[in-house]
Amino acid sequence: MYVQELEPVHGSLGLSALVAALPLVIVLVLLGGVRVKAHRAGLVGLLAAVLVAWLAYGMPLGQTLSGGVQGAAFGLFPILWIVVNALWVYRMTVRTRHFDVLRRSFGRLSDDPRVQALVVAFCFGALLEALAGFGAPVAICSVMLVALGFDPVRAAVVSLVANTAPVAFGAMGTPVVTLAQVTGLPLDDVASVVGRQTPLLALIVPLLLVGLVDGRRGLRETWVPALVCGAAFAAAQFAASNYVSAQLADIAAALVGAGALVAVPHARRPAGEPVRASVLTGVRAEGLDARDPVREVARAYAPYALIVVVFSVAQLPAVKDRLAGATRTYDWPFLDVVSADGERVGGNVFTWPVVATGGTLVLFAGMVTAFAIGVHARMAVKEWLATVRELRFALLTVTSVLALAHVMNLSGQAATIGHFVAAAGAGLAFLSPVLGWFGVAVSGSDTSANALFGALQVTAARESGLSPELLAAANSSGGVLGKMISPQNLTIACAAVGLAGREGDLLRTVLPWSLGLLLVMCLIVVGQSSPVLGWTLP
């Protein structure tokens, strides 16, 4: 049995937290500073995490390595499982040229690339986040923007930044459901507070997106549709999370936001040639004005409609219970870890959701898609294998980063960092979102960050006299801003648009926006912990 220790370095929580943070710091420096390729940075960071766990924390080497293998397994399933299948669906639509039809359909909605970024990355991306999550929105929206003529780097950056406001309620509310489970707080209470924080981000992100696409001119000329889209999204997310269902918050927000955007006359005005010339590459010009038969347009939308239908049906109570019945749980070999409080950690057990996971549902939707758009079974299998080959370096990056995260979690490194932040006392309200941000930056998942730090946030809140619901929600709301800098998401974005090996370039571009939005969220939480914004809480 390995018992986690919170202060292994000279009995000092501060020094221990400094040592514990080394693996993540190494990964970020290698990516953003030294410009090492992501899969190599991930492997170096994993080695650092193993050495810290073994030498500084005294975790037996066998258990350390076993924990890393479990993290790699989790990286393959369910995370990469959904990315592979989502990109497979996309490849089939490209093969049959239905993606060109979809591209022209979006192009006819508006030829303004700034509005297209809002429609595709913000609204459609939020819908994909609601239904699938785990990197699928970044993967699919990036390639859609490239197909519309965006420069690959700009497309990836826009998709990464857009994938923020919907994340807390993504994958049918999985992050907030997990947060409620690990904290023991009622789901409605937690979802209600999160629904009064992330909508404030939704007001900012669309404006930020049009600025990323076209600078100050983009803000000056398209601030009206961006603000309307963000306000409608925020209102719908707030209403659904507080008065309807956390699981439906992002679906409602995405649809209402898109509807409001389309209803703005300004959004449908033609963009000037200087705008298109400065934002788009020459790819967009080919065949964009062609008229497609209604039947072909319907077939082009079919894959995404099928994904919506399959995920919606899977949430029906009877179907959900039936799918969950196939889930298998195993005692993970060579792991026997107990927390500093004497409780067995969840990592001792590995859960394999064979059917009740987004990747399997997307795979099923992809099979139906192949039939709907006329892809032969042999060609569908060939495209799936080609997708795996295309993602081979992404596979290595994600598995190494998730292995790193599991080693940090199981050895107690993450708990040390969490307790160090929680000891901030009066500054806890400000630092609470930072803890969630750190958790997502390491794991790439708001769900994982909530599982890791949610209970700690509640304990710290009660000791400091703050609202447990507020700090628990802050963990999730701050976490969504770490998504754009997580190595696995950076790798997914690069793989999707053909920029393999340029994860460091993307990190340097999105990191300032991640930190800037995190500061905004920290100030929101501080305000809600005081009379300044305390009235916004239920």
PDB file of C-alpha atoms in Angstrom, residues 142-378:
ATOM      1  CA  SER A 142     -10.904  23.519 -37.203  1.00  0.00           C
ATOM      2  CA  VAL A 143     -11.213  21.543 -40.420  1.00  0.00           C
ATOM      3  CA  MET A 144     -14.534  23.229 -41.256  1.00  0.00           C
ATOM      4  CA  LEU A 145     -12.930  26.658 -40.982  1.00  0.00           C
ATOM      5  CA  VAL A 146      -9.992  25.548 -43.134  1.00  0.00           C
ATOM      6  CA  ALA A 147     -12.470  24.292 -45.723  1.00  0.00           C
ATOM      7  CA  LEU A 148     -14.114  27.717 -45.675  1.00  0.00           C
ATOM      8  CA  GLY A 149     -10.757  29.230 -46.570  1.00  0.00           C
ATOM      9  CA  PHE A 150      -9.233  30.112 -43.185  1.00  0.00           C
ATOM     10  CA  ASP A 151      -5.510  29.919 -42.683  1.00  0.00           C
ATOM     11  CA  PRO A 152      -4.844  26.669 -40.709  1.00  0.00           C
ATOM     12  CA  VAL A 153      -3.199  28.458 -37.762  1.00  0.00           C
ATOM     13  CA  ARG A 154      -6.021  31.000 -37.497  1.00  0.00           C
ATOM     14  CA  ALA A 155      -8.625  28.218 -37.776  1.00  0.00           C
ATOM     15  CA  ALA A 156      -6.992  26.241 -34.965  1.00  0.00           C
ATOM     16  CA  VAL A 157      -6.647  29.280 -32.685  1.00  0.00           C
ATOM     17  CA  VAL A 158     -10.263  30.356 -33.228  1.00  0.00           C
ATOM     18  CA  SER A 159     -11.523  26.828 -32.514  1.00  0.00           C
ATOM     19  CA  LEU A 160      -9.445  26.530 -29.353  1.00  0.00           C
ATOM     20  CA  VAL A 161     -10.559  29.893 -27.941  1.00  0.00           C
ATOM     21  CA  ALA A 162     -14.206  29.236 -28.859  1.00  0.00           C
ATOM     22  CA  ASN A 163     -14.123  25.972 -26.930  1.00  0.00           C
ATOM     23  CA  THR A 164     -14.438  27.673 -23.534  1.00  0.00           C
ATOM     24  CA  ALA A 165     -17.914  28.898 -22.559  1.00  0.00           C
ATOM     25  CA  PRO A 166     -19.699  25.569 -23.267  1.00  0.00           C
ATOM     26  CA  VAL A 167     -17.137  23.236 -21.650  1.00  0.00           C
ATOM     27  CA  ALA A 168     -18.553  23.191 -18.098  1.00  0.00           C
ATOM     28  CA  PHE A 169     -21.825  21.733 -19.434  1.00  0.00           C
ATOM     29  CA  GLY A 170     -20.211  19.672 -22.184  1.00  0.00           C
ATOM     30  CA  ALA A 171     -20.746  15.980 -22.936  1.00  0.00           C
ATOM     31  CA  MET A 172     -24.337  16.239 -21.698  1.00  0.00           C
ATOM     32  CA  GLY A 173     -23.353  17.979 -18.454  1.00  0.00           C
ATOM     33  CA  THR A 174     -20.701  15.420 -17.440  1.00  0.00           C
ATOM     34  CA  PRO A 175     -18.332  17.953 -15.743  1.00  0.00           C
ATOM     35  CA  VAL A 176     -20.984  19.437 -13.439  1.00  0.00           C
ATOM     36  CA  VAL A 177     -22.530  16.015 -12.751  1.00  0.00           C
ATOM     37  CA  THR A 178     -19.084  14.759 -11.723  1.00  0.00           C
ATOM     38  CA  LEU A 179     -18.555  17.875  -9.606  1.00  0.00           C
ATOM     39  CA  ALA A 180     -21.813  17.253  -7.745  1.00  0.00           C
ATOM     40  CA  GLN A 181     -20.883  13.612  -7.155  1.00  0.00           C
ATOM     41  CA  VAL A 182     -17.411  14.253  -5.722  1.00  0.00           C
ATOM     42  CA  THR A 183     -18.499  17.188  -3.543  1.00  0.00           C
ATOM     43  CA  GLY A 184     -21.787  15.781  -2.277  1.00  0.00           C
ATOM     44  CA  LEU A 185     -23.527  19.037  -3.214  1.00  0.00           C
ATOM     45  CA  PRO A 186     -26.897  18.913  -4.999  1.00  0.00           C
ATOM     46  CA  LEU A 187     -26.496  18.958  -8.784  1.00  0.00           C
ATOM     47  CA  ASP A 188     -29.073  21.725  -9.187  1.00  0.00           C
ATOM     48  CA  ASP A 189     -27.186  23.974  -6.763  1.00  0.00           C
ATOM     49  CA  VAL A 190     -23.810  23.445  -8.445  1.00  0.00           C
ATOM     50  CA  ALA A 191     -25.223  23.811 -11.968  1.00  0.00           C
ATOM     51  CA  SER A 192     -27.065  26.970 -10.939  1.00  0.00           C
ATOM     52  CA  VAL A 193     -23.865  28.715  -9.801  1.00  0.00           C
ATOM     53  CA  VAL A 194     -21.839  27.544 -12.807  1.00  0.00           C
ATOM     54  CA  GLY A 195     -24.715  28.854 -14.916  1.00  0.00           C
ATOM     55  CA  ARG A 196     -24.149  32.286 -13.397  1.00  0.00           C
ATOM     56  CA  GLN A 197     -20.426  32.313 -14.186  1.00  0.00           C
ATOM     57  CA  THR A 198     -19.758  30.813 -17.635  1.00  0.00           C
ATOM     58  CA  PRO A 199     -22.522  32.870 -19.330  1.00  0.00           C
ATOM     59  CA  LEU A 200     -20.452  35.933 -18.473  1.00  0.00           C
ATOM     60  CA  LEU A 201     -17.633  34.392 -20.527  1.00  0.00           C
ATOM     61  CA  ALA A 202     -20.089  33.813 -23.360  1.00  0.00           C
ATOM     62  CA  LEU A 203     -20.597  37.569 -23.587  1.00  0.00           C
ATOM     63  CA  ILE A 204     -16.865  38.099 -24.145  1.00  0.00           C
ATOM     64  CA  VAL A 205     -15.753  35.161 -26.279  1.00  0.00           C
ATOM     65  CA  PRO A 206     -17.665  36.039 -29.522  1.00  0.00           C
ATOM     66  CA  LEU A 207     -16.160  39.531 -29.454  1.00  0.00           C
ATOM     67  CA  LEU A 208     -12.755  37.996 -28.891  1.00  0.00           C
ATOM     68  CA  LEU A 209     -13.282  35.630 -31.834  1.00  0.00           C
ATOM     69  CA  VAL A 210     -14.076  38.349 -34.367  1.00  0.00           C
ATOM     70  CA  GLY A 211     -11.026  40.204 -33.074  1.00  0.00           C
ATOM     71  CA  LEU A 212      -8.850  37.131 -33.579  1.00  0.00           C
ATOM     72  CA  VAL A 213     -10.188  36.734 -37.120  1.00  0.00           C
ATOM     73  CA  ASP A 214      -9.871  40.331 -38.273  1.00  0.00           C
ATOM     74  CA  GLY A 215      -8.331  42.476 -35.553  1.00  0.00           C
ATOM     75  CA  ARG A 216      -9.759  45.879 -34.638  1.00  0.00           C
ATOM     76  CA  ARG A 217     -11.617  46.080 -37.933  1.00  0.00           C
ATOM     77  CA  GLY A 218     -13.440  42.874 -37.040  1.00  0.00           C
ATOM     78  CA  LEU A 219     -14.549  44.305 -33.718  1.00  0.00           C
ATOM     79  CA  ARG A 220     -15.550  47.612 -35.255  1.00  0.00           C
ATOM     80  CA  GLU A 221     -17.600  46.112 -38.084  1.00  0.00           C
ATOM     81  CA  THR A 222     -19.100  42.968 -36.527  1.00  0.00           C
ATOM     82  CA  TRP A 223     -19.468  43.738 -32.841  1.00  0.00           C
ATOM     83  CA  VAL A 224     -23.272  43.818 -33.157  1.00  0.00           C
ATOM     84  CA  PRO A 225     -23.772  40.204 -34.368  1.00  0.00           C
ATOM     85  CA  ALA A 226     -21.025  39.020 -32.005  1.00  0.00           C
ATOM     86  CA  LEU A 227     -22.673  40.676 -29.010  1.00  0.00           C
ATOM     87  CA  VAL A 228     -26.163  39.453 -29.974  1.00  0.00           C
ATOM     88  CA  CYS A 229     -24.870  35.898 -30.431  1.00  0.00           C
ATOM     89  CA  GLY A 230     -23.044  35.955 -27.101  1.00  0.00           C
ATOM     90  CA  ALA A 231     -25.969  37.477 -25.217  1.00  0.00           C
ATOM     91  CA  ALA A 232     -28.445  34.944 -26.619  1.00  0.00           C
ATOM     92  CA  PHE A 233     -26.051  32.074 -25.856  1.00  0.00           C
ATOM     93  CA  ALA A 234     -25.499  33.366 -22.304  1.00  0.00           C
ATOM     94  CA  ALA A 235     -29.213  33.850 -21.627  1.00  0.00           C
ATOM     95  CA  ALA A 236     -30.096  30.370 -22.855  1.00  0.00           C
ATOM     96  CA  GLN A 237     -27.266  28.720 -20.914  1.00  0.00           C
ATOM     97  CA  PHE A 238     -28.289  30.577 -17.748  1.00  0.00           C
ATOM     98  CA  ALA A 239     -31.969  29.715 -18.120  1.00  0.00           C
ATOM     99  CA  ALA A 240     -31.421  26.038 -18.957  1.00  0.00           C
ATOM    100  CA  SER A 241     -28.851  25.416 -16.208  1.00  0.00           C
ATOM    101  CA  ASN A 242     -30.930  27.171 -13.554  1.00  0.00           C
ATOM    102  CA  TYR A 243     -34.481  26.242 -14.469  1.00  0.00           C
ATOM    103  CA  VAL A 244     -34.485  23.293 -16.900  1.00  0.00           C
ATOM    104  CA  SER A 245     -31.573  20.813 -16.935  1.00  0.00           C
ATOM    105  CA  ALA A 246     -27.804  21.047 -16.764  1.00  0.00           C
ATOM    106  CA  GLN A 247     -27.601  18.325 -19.409  1.00  0.00           C
ATOM    107  CA  LEU A 248     -29.466  20.496 -21.910  1.00  0.00           C
ATOM    108  CA  ALA A 249     -27.729  23.803 -21.143  1.00  0.00           C
ATOM    109  CA  ASP A 250     -25.259  23.768 -24.032  1.00  0.00           C
ATOM    110  CA  ILE A 251     -27.706  22.359 -26.577  1.00  0.00           C
ATOM    111  CA  ALA A 252     -30.154  25.168 -25.808  1.00  0.00           C
ATOM    112  CA  ALA A 253     -27.386  27.784 -25.780  1.00  0.00           C
ATOM    113  CA  ALA A 254     -25.914  26.650 -29.112  1.00  0.00           C
ATOM    114  CA  LEU A 255     -29.247  26.602 -30.921  1.00  0.00           C
ATOM    115  CA  VAL A 256     -30.508  29.891 -29.461  1.00  0.00           C
ATOM    116  CA  GLY A 257     -27.159  31.594 -30.091  1.00  0.00           C
ATOM    117  CA  ALA A 258     -27.103  30.446 -33.723  1.00  0.00           C
ATOM    118  CA  GLY A 259     -30.717  31.492 -34.240  1.00  0.00           C
ATOM    119  CA  ALA A 260     -30.076  34.950 -32.820  1.00  0.00           C
ATOM    120  CA  LEU A 261     -26.974  35.368 -34.973  1.00  0.00           C
ATOM    121  CA  VAL A 262     -28.806  34.444 -38.170  1.00  0.00           C
ATOM    122  CA  ALA A 263     -31.630  36.832 -37.262  1.00  0.00           C
ATOM    123  CA  VAL A 264     -29.292  39.842 -37.173  1.00  0.00           C
ATOM    124  CA  PRO A 265     -29.459  41.556 -40.609  1.00  0.00           C
ATOM    125  CA  HIS A 266     -25.922  42.841 -40.150  1.00  0.00           C
ATOM    126  CA  ALA A 267     -24.632  39.230 -40.038  1.00  0.00           C
ATOM    127  CA  ARG A 268     -25.919  38.509 -43.553  1.00  0.00           C
ATOM    128  CA  ARG A 269     -24.330  41.509 -45.247  1.00  0.00           C
ATOM    129  CA  PRO A 270     -21.566  40.704 -47.718  1.00  0.00           C
ATOM    130  CA  ALA A 271     -18.068  41.178 -46.391  1.00  0.00           C
ATOM    131  CA  GLY A 272     -15.817  43.588 -48.240  1.00  0.00           C
ATOM    132  CA  GLU A 273     -13.044  42.252 -50.452  1.00  0.00           C
ATOM    133  CA  PRO A 274     -10.276  43.622 -48.170  1.00  0.00           C
ATOM    134  CA  VAL A 275     -11.697  41.556 -45.303  1.00  0.00           C
ATOM    135  CA  ARG A 276     -11.788  38.339 -47.302  1.00  0.00           C
ATOM    136  CA  ALA A 277      -8.377  38.965 -48.788  1.00  0.00           C
ATOM    137  CA  SER A 278      -6.719  39.521 -45.405  1.00  0.00           C
ATOM    138  CA  VAL A 279      -8.440  36.657 -43.591  1.00  0.00           C
ATOM    139  CA  LEU A 280      -8.907  33.888 -46.143  1.00  0.00           C
ATOM    140  CA  THR A 281      -6.591  31.855 -48.333  1.00  0.00           C
ATOM    141  CA  GLY A 282      -7.376  31.031 -51.939  1.00  0.00           C
ATOM    142  CA  VAL A 283      -8.995  27.701 -51.023  1.00  0.00           C
ATOM    143  CA  ARG A 284     -12.347  29.280 -50.328  1.00  0.00           C
ATOM    144  CA  ALA A 285     -12.864  30.717 -53.776  1.00  0.00           C
ATOM    145  CA  GLU A 286     -13.170  27.356 -55.518  1.00  0.00           C
ATOM    146  CA  GLY A 287     -16.786  26.460 -56.118  1.00  0.00           C
ATOM    147  CA  LEU A 288     -18.200  28.464 -53.228  1.00  0.00           C
ATOM    148  CA  ASP A 289     -20.914  29.991 -55.376  1.00  0.00           C
ATOM    149  CA  ALA A 290     -22.082  26.668 -56.832  1.00  0.00           C
ATOM    150  CA  ARG A 291     -25.697  25.758 -56.153  1.00  0.00           C
ATOM    151  CA  ASP A 292     -26.303  22.300 -54.709  1.00  0.00           C
ATOM    152  CA  PRO A 293     -29.511  20.248 -54.944  1.00  0.00           C
ATOM    153  CA  VAL A 294     -31.597  20.281 -51.771  1.00  0.00           C
ATOM    154  CA  ARG A 295     -31.177  16.501 -51.506  1.00  0.00           C
ATOM    155  CA  GLU A 296     -27.372  16.820 -51.472  1.00  0.00           C
ATOM    156  CA  VAL A 297     -27.492  19.613 -48.891  1.00  0.00           C
ATOM    157  CA  ALA A 298     -29.631  17.374 -46.664  1.00  0.00           C
ATOM    158  CA  ARG A 299     -27.135  14.528 -47.071  1.00  0.00           C
ATOM    159  CA  ALA A 300     -24.271  16.898 -46.197  1.00  0.00           C
ATOM    160  CA  TYR A 301     -25.963  17.844 -42.927  1.00  0.00           C
ATOM    161  CA  ALA A 302     -26.965  14.220 -42.226  1.00  0.00           C
ATOM    162  CA  PRO A 303     -23.775  13.176 -40.363  1.00  0.00           C
ATOM    163  CA  TYR A 304     -24.113  15.949 -37.797  1.00  0.00           C
ATOM    164  CA  ALA A 305     -27.871  15.545 -37.547  1.00  0.00           C
ATOM    165  CA  LEU A 306     -27.303  11.839 -36.916  1.00  0.00           C
ATOM    166  CA  ILE A 307     -24.793  12.651 -34.167  1.00  0.00           C
ATOM    167  CA  VAL A 308     -27.359  14.939 -32.528  1.00  0.00           C
ATOM    168  CA  VAL A 309     -30.078  12.281 -32.783  1.00  0.00           C
ATOM    169  CA  VAL A 310     -27.872   9.422 -31.531  1.00  0.00           C
ATOM    170  CA  PHE A 311     -26.601  11.390 -28.523  1.00  0.00           C
ATOM    171  CA  SER A 312     -30.085  12.670 -27.712  1.00  0.00           C
ATOM    172  CA  VAL A 313     -31.575   9.167 -27.799  1.00  0.00           C
ATOM    173  CA  ALA A 314     -28.697   7.916 -25.663  1.00  0.00           C
ATOM    174  CA  GLN A 315     -29.755  10.357 -22.925  1.00  0.00           C
ATOM    175  CA  LEU A 316     -33.250   8.867 -22.625  1.00  0.00           C
ATOM    176  CA  PRO A 317     -33.394   7.199 -19.178  1.00  0.00           C
ATOM    177  CA  ALA A 318     -34.272   3.713 -20.467  1.00  0.00           C
ATOM    178  CA  VAL A 319     -31.629   3.805 -23.209  1.00  0.00           C
ATOM    179  CA  LYS A 320     -29.016   5.364 -20.933  1.00  0.00           C
ATOM    180  CA  ASP A 321     -29.472   2.623 -18.326  1.00  0.00           C
ATOM    181  CA  ARG A 322     -29.247  -0.064 -20.996  1.00  0.00           C
ATOM    182  CA  LEU A 323     -26.017   1.371 -22.387  1.00  0.00           C
ATOM    183  CA  ALA A 324     -24.550   1.779 -18.907  1.00  0.00           C
ATOM    184  CA  GLY A 325     -25.192  -1.915 -18.308  1.00  0.00           C
ATOM    185  CA  ALA A 326     -22.300  -2.735 -20.644  1.00  0.00           C
ATOM    186  CA  THR A 327     -19.818  -0.696 -18.587  1.00  0.00           C
ATOM    187  CA  ARG A 328     -17.073  -2.800 -17.011  1.00  0.00           C
ATOM    188  CA  THR A 329     -15.107  -2.008 -13.857  1.00  0.00           C
ATOM    189  CA  TYR A 330     -11.733  -3.555 -13.015  1.00  0.00           C
ATOM    190  CA  ASP A 331      -9.309  -3.417 -10.110  1.00  0.00           C
ATOM    191  CA  TRP A 332      -6.234  -1.990 -11.783  1.00  0.00           C
ATOM    192  CA  PRO A 333      -3.232  -4.290 -11.284  1.00  0.00           C
ATOM    193  CA  PHE A 334      -0.242  -3.272  -9.129  1.00  0.00           C
ATOM    194  CA  LEU A 335      -2.054  -0.243  -7.698  1.00  0.00           C
ATOM    195  CA  ASP A 336      -2.947   0.131  -4.030  1.00  0.00           C
ATOM    196  CA  VAL A 337      -3.029   3.841  -3.220  1.00  0.00           C
ATOM    197  CA  VAL A 338      -4.505   5.558  -0.168  1.00  0.00           C
ATOM    198  CA  SER A 339      -4.883   9.314   0.200  1.00  0.00           C
ATOM    199  CA  ALA A 340      -3.321  11.314   3.018  1.00  0.00           C
ATOM    200  CA  ASP A 341      -6.717  11.094   4.771  1.00  0.00           C
ATOM    201  CA  GLY A 342      -6.593   7.294   4.719  1.00  0.00           C
ATOM    202  CA  GLU A 343      -9.199   6.779   1.981  1.00  0.00           C
ATOM    203  CA  ARG A 344      -8.627   4.586  -1.063  1.00  0.00           C
ATOM    204  CA  VAL A 345      -8.352   6.731  -4.197  1.00  0.00           C
ATOM    205  CA  GLY A 346     -10.527   6.152  -7.234  1.00  0.00           C
ATOM    206  CA  GLY A 347      -7.499   5.386  -9.394  1.00  0.00           C
ATOM    207  CA  ASN A 348      -7.281   1.898  -7.914  1.00  0.00           C
ATOM    208  CA  VAL A 349     -10.270   1.023 -10.080  1.00  0.00           C
ATOM    209  CA  PHE A 350     -10.537   1.421 -13.862  1.00  0.00           C
ATOM    210  CA  THR A 351     -13.939   1.896 -15.471  1.00  0.00           C
ATOM    211  CA  TRP A 352     -14.385   0.974 -19.134  1.00  0.00           C
ATOM    212  CA  PRO A 353     -17.610   2.442 -20.593  1.00  0.00           C
ATOM    213  CA  VAL A 354     -17.787   0.079 -23.545  1.00  0.00           C
ATOM    214  CA  VAL A 355     -20.935   1.561 -25.080  1.00  0.00           C
ATOM    215  CA  ALA A 356     -21.956   4.491 -22.875  1.00  0.00           C
ATOM    216  CA  THR A 357     -19.238   6.797 -24.165  1.00  0.00           C
ATOM    217  CA  GLY A 358     -19.165   9.499 -26.818  1.00  0.00           C
ATOM    218  CA  GLY A 359     -16.711   7.680 -29.078  1.00  0.00           C
ATOM    219  CA  THR A 360     -18.886   4.593 -29.415  1.00  0.00           C
ATOM    220  CA  LEU A 361     -21.966   6.710 -30.095  1.00  0.00           C
ATOM    221  CA  VAL A 362     -20.092   8.682 -32.774  1.00  0.00           C
ATOM    222  CA  LEU A 363     -18.910   5.373 -34.265  1.00  0.00           C
ATOM    223  CA  PHE A 364     -22.513   4.197 -34.512  1.00  0.00           C
ATOM    224  CA  ALA A 365     -23.554   7.522 -36.045  1.00  0.00           C
ATOM    225  CA  GLY A 366     -20.635   7.158 -38.475  1.00  0.00           C
ATOM    226  CA  MET A 367     -21.831   3.733 -39.579  1.00  0.00           C
ATOM    227  CA  VAL A 368     -25.261   5.146 -40.348  1.00  0.00           C
ATOM    228  CA  THR A 369     -23.589   8.131 -42.022  1.00  0.00           C
ATOM    229  CA  ALA A 370     -21.656   5.821 -44.349  1.00  0.00           C
ATOM    230  CA  PHE A 371     -24.946   4.351 -45.537  1.00  0.00           C
ATOM    231  CA  ALA A 372     -26.651   7.766 -45.785  1.00  0.00           C
ATOM    232  CA  ILE A 373     -23.962   9.378 -47.948  1.00  0.00           C
ATOM    233  CA  GLY A 374     -23.142   6.302 -50.003  1.00  0.00           C
ATOM    234  CA  VAL A 375     -19.777   5.129 -48.642  1.00  0.00           C
ATOM    235  CA  HIS A 376     -19.052   1.424 -49.243  1.00  0.00           C
ATOM    236  CA  ALA A 377     -18.206  -0.601 -46.109  1.00  0.00           C
ATOM    237  CA  ARG A 378     -14.709  -1.390 -47.395  1.00  0.00           C
TER     238      ARG A 378
END
